[in-house]
Short mmCIF file of C-alpha atoms in Angstrom, two decimals:
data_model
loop_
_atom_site.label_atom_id
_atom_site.label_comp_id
_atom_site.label_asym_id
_atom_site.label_seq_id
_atom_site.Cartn_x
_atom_site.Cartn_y
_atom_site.Cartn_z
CA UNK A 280 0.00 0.00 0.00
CA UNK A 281 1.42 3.41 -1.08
CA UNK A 282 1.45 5.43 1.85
CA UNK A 283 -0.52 8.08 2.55
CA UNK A 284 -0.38 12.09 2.42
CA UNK A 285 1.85 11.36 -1.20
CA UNK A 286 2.09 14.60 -3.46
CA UNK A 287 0.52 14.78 -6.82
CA UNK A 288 3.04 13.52 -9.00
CA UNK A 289 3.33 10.16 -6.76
CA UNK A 290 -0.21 9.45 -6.90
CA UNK A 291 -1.81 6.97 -9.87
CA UNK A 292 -5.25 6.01 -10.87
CA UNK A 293 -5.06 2.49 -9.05
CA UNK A 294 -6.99 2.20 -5.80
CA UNK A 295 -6.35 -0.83 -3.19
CA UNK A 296 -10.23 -2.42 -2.35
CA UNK A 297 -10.88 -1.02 1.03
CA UNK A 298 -7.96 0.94 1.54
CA UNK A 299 -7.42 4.61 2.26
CA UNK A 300 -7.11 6.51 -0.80
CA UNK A 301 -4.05 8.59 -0.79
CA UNK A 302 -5.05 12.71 -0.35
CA UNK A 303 -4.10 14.83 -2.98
CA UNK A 304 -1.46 16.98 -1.56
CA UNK A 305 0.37 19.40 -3.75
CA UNK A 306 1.93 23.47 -3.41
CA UNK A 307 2.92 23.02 0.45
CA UNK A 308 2.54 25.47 2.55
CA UNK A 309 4.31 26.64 5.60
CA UNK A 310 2.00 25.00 7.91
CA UNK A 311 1.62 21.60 5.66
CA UNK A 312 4.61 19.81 8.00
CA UNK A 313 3.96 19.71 12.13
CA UNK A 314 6.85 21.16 14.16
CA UNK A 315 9.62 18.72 14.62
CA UNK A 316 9.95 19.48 18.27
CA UNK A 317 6.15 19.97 19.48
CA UNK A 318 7.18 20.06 23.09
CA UNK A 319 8.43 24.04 22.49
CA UNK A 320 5.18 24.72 20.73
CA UNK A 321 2.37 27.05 22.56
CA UNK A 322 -1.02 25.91 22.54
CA UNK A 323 -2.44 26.33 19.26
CA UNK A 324 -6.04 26.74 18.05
CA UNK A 325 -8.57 24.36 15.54
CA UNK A 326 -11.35 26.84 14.60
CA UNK A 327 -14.96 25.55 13.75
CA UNK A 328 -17.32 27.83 12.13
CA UNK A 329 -21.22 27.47 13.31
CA UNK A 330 -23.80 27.96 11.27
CA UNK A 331 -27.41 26.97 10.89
CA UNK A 332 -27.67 23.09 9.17
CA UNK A 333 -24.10 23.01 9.94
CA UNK A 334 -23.64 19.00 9.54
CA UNK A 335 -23.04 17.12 12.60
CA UNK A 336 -20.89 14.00 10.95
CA UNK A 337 -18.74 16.31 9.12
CA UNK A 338 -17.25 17.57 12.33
CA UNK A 339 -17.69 15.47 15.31
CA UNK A 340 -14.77 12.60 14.02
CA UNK A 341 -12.40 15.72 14.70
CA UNK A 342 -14.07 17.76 17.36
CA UNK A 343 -13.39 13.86 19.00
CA UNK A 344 -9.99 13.52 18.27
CA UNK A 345 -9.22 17.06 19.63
CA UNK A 346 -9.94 16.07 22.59
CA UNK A 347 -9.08 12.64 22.89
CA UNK A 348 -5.98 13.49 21.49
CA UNK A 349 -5.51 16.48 24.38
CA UNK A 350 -6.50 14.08 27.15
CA UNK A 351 -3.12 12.11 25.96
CA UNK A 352 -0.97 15.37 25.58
CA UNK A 353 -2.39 18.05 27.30
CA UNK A 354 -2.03 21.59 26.64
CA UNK A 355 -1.41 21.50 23.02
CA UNK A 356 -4.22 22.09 20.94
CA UNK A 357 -7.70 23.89 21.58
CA UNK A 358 -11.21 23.36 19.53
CA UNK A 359 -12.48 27.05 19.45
CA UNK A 360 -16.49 27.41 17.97
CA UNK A 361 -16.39 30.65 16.10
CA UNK A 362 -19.69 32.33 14.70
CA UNK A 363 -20.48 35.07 12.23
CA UNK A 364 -22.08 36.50 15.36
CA UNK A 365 -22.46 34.87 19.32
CA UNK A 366 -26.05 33.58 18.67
CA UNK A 367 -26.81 30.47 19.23
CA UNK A 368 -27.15 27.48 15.97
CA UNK A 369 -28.81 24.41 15.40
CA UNK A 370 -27.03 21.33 13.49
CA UNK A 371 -28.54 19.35 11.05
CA UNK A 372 -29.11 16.83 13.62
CA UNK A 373 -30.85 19.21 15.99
CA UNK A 374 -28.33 20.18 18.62
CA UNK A 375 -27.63 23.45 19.80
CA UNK A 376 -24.14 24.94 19.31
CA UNK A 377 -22.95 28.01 21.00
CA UNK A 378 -20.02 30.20 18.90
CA UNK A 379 -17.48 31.45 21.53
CA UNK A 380 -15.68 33.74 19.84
CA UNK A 381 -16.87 36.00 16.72
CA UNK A 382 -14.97 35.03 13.40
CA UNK A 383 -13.48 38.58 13.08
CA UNK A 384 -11.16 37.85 16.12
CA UNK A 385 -9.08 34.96 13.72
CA UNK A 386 -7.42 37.26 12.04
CA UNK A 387 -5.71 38.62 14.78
CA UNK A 388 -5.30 34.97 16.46
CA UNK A 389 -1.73 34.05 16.41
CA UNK A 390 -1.93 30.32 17.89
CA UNK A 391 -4.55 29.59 14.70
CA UNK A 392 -3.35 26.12 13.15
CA UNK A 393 -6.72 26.16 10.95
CA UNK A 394 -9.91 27.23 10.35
CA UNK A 395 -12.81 24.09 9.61
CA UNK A 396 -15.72 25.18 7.40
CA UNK A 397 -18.81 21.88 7.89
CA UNK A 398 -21.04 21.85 5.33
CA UNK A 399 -24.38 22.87 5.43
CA UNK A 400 -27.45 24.13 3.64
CA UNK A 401 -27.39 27.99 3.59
CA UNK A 402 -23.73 28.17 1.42
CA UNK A 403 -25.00 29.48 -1.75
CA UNK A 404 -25.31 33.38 -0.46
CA UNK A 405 -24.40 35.09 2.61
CA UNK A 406 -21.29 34.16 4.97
CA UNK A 407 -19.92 37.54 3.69
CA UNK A 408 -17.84 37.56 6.95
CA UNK A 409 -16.93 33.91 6.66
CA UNK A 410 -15.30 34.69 2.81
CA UNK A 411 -13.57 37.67 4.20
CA UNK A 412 -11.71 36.26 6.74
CA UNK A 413 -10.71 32.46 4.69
CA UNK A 414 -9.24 35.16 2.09
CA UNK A 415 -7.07 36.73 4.77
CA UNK A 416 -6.14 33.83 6.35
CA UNK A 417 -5.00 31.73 3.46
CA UNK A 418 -3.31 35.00 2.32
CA UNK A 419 -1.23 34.59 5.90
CA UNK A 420 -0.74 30.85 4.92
CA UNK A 421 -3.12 29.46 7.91
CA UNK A 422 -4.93 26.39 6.07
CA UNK A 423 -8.58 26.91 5.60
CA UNK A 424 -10.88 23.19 5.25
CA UNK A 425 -13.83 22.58 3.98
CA UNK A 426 -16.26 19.81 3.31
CA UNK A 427 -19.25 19.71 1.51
CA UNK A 428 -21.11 22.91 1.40
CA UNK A 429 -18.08 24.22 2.92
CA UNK A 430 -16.38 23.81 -0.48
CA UNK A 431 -19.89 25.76 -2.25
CA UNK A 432 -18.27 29.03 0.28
CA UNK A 433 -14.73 28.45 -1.07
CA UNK A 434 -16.23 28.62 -4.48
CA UNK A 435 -17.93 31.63 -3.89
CA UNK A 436 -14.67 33.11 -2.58
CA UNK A 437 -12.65 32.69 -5.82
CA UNK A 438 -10.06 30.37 -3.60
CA UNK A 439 -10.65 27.68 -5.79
CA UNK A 440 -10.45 29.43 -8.76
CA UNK A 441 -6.47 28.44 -8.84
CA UNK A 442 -6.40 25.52 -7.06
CA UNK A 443 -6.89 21.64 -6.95
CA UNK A 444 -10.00 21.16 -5.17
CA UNK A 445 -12.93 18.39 -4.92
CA UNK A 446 -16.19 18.59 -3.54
CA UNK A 447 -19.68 16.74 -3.57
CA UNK A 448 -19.20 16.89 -7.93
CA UNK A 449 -18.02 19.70 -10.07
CA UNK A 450 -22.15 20.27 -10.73
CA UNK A 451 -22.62 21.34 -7.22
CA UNK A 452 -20.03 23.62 -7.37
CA UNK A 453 -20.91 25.20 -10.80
CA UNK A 454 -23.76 27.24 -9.38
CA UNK A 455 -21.41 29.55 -7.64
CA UNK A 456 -20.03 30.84 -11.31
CA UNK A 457 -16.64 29.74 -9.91
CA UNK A 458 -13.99 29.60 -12.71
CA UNK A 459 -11.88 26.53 -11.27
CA UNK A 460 -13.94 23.86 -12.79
CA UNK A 461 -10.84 22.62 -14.85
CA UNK A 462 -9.16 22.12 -11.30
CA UNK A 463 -11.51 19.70 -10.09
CA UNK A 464 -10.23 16.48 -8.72
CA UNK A 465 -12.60 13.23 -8.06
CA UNK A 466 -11.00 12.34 -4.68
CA UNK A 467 -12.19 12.43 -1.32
CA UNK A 468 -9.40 14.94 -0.22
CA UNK A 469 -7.70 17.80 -1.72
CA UNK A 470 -4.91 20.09 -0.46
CA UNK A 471 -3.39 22.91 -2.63
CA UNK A 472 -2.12 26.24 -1.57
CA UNK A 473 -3.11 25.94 2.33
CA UNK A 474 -7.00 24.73 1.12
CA UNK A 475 -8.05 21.54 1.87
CA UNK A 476 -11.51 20.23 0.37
CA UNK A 477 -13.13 17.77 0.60
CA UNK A 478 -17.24 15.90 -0.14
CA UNK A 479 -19.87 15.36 2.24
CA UNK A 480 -19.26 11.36 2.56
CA UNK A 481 -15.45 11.80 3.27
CA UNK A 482 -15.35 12.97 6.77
CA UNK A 483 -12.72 10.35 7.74
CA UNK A 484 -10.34 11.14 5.20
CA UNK A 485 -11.08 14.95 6.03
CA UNK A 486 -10.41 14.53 9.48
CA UNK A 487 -7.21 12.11 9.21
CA UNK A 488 -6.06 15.35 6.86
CA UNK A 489 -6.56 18.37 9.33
CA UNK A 490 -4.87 16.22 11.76
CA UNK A 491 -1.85 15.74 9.47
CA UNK A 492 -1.62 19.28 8.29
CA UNK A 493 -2.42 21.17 12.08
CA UNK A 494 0.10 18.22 13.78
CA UNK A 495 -3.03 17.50 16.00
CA UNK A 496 -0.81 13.86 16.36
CA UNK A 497 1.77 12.54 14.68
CA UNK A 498 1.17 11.36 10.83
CA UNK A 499 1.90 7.94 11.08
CA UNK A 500 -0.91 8.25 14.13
CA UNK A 501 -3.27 9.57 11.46
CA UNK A 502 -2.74 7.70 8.85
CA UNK A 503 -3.11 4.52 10.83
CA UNK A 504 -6.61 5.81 12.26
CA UNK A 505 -7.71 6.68 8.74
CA UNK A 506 -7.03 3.23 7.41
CA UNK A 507 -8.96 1.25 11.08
CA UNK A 508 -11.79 3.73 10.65
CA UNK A 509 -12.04 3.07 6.43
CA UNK A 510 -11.47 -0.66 6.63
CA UNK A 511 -12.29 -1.69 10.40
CA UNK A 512 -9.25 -4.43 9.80
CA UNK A 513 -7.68 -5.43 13.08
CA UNK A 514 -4.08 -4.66 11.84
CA UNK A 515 -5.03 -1.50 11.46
CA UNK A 516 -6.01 -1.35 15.12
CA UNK A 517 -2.53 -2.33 16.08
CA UNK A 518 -0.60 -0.11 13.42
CA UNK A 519 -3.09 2.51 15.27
CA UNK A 520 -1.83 1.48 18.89
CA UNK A 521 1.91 1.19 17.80
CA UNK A 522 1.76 4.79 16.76
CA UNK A 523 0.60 6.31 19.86
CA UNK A 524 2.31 4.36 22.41
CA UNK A 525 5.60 5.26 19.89
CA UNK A 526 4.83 9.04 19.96
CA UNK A 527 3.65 8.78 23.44
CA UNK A 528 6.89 7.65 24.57
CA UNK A 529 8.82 9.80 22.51
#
């Protein structure tokens, strides 16, 4: 099995059966490698955004790992709910979610390892505020992800107008009169320029990806979880276990 997280000019059309397909990484960034020594590294922040219909499965794989991850290590990383406002949403799956912090304050937010746009139902206008600041932070080189409707915003935005991107289908994104339909990709995970995108039925990949590109745990920790939570093989499991006991002991 080719491993994962290979660049663009490693990766072919063949596809193990039940394995992991590799995410399309290409133009790193700054931020694309974690710190070699993470033990002089200050907390650092995951943003969410909240909005209305936001889409509970999209985000709760990595809202999990955050903190499973932090219970482990502690002190490293932070989830932080931001809102084009404080109000109060409600997910697709009917649960309340409170924004803590308005999405304005990212911009000044130094310890910002990435911003995490769920999809949702209301992408095709609005989010003014939301476009705004994913143009000023990719333009600072903090990675911006998005899945599903997410990738509709980044659309709207003109991000993806020069880079490799995927989505739901290129006909879902062709309503926003984006000009990057030549730079679609059919995978479930894209990276290019400090975006990652990704469709609705990927979450795993897109959560195995954040983790690689914000150093939430070590790569070889992430890929292994990808491939247990694809396949649900038992030497996954293991690989899994043999990657955190490594990096916990390290």
């Amino acid at each position: 099995m080719r491993p994962l997280g290979q660049h663009l000019e490693d990766h072919g059309d063949d596809v193990v059966e039940g394995a992991a397909a590799a995410p399309i990484r290409v133009s790193p960034g700054c931020h694309d490698e974690a710190p070699d020594k993470e033990e002089l590294m200050p907390q650092r922040t995951i943003a969410l955004y909240a909005t209305e219909t936001m889409a509970d499965w999209e985000y709760a794989y990595l809202t999990a790992q955050i903190a499973t991850i932090e219970k482990m290590r502690p002190g490293r990383f932070r989830l932080l709910i931001v809102g084009d406002g404080l109000d109060p949403v409600t997910s697709l799956g009917g649960m309340p979610v409170a924004p803590s912090s308005e999405l304005d304050e990212l911009v000044r937010d130094g310890s910002l390892a990435c911003l995490v746009i769920p999809g949702g139902e209301h992408y095709a206008q609005g989010h003014e505020r939301l476009i705004d600041v994913t143009r000023s932070l990719v333009d600072r080189g903090v990675p911006v992800a998005a899945i599903c409707g997410g990738t509709l915003l980044l659309a709207r935005s003109g991000l993806l107008d020069t880079r490799l991107h995927t989505s739901n289908a290129p006909v879902f994104l062709g309503a926003s009169g984006y000009r990057g339909t030549e730079r679609y990709v059919d995978q479930p995970v894209v990276t290019d320029q400090g975006v990652t995108t990704a469709g609705g039925i990927h979450a795993i990949p897109f959560t195995a990806e954040v983790m690689r590109l914000t150093g939430l745990n070590p790569v070889e920790m992430a890929d292994a979880w990808e491939r247990l939570l694809l396949t649900g093989e038992p030497q996954h499991y293991g690989e899994l276990t043999q990657a955190t006991e490594a990096w916990l002991s390290s």
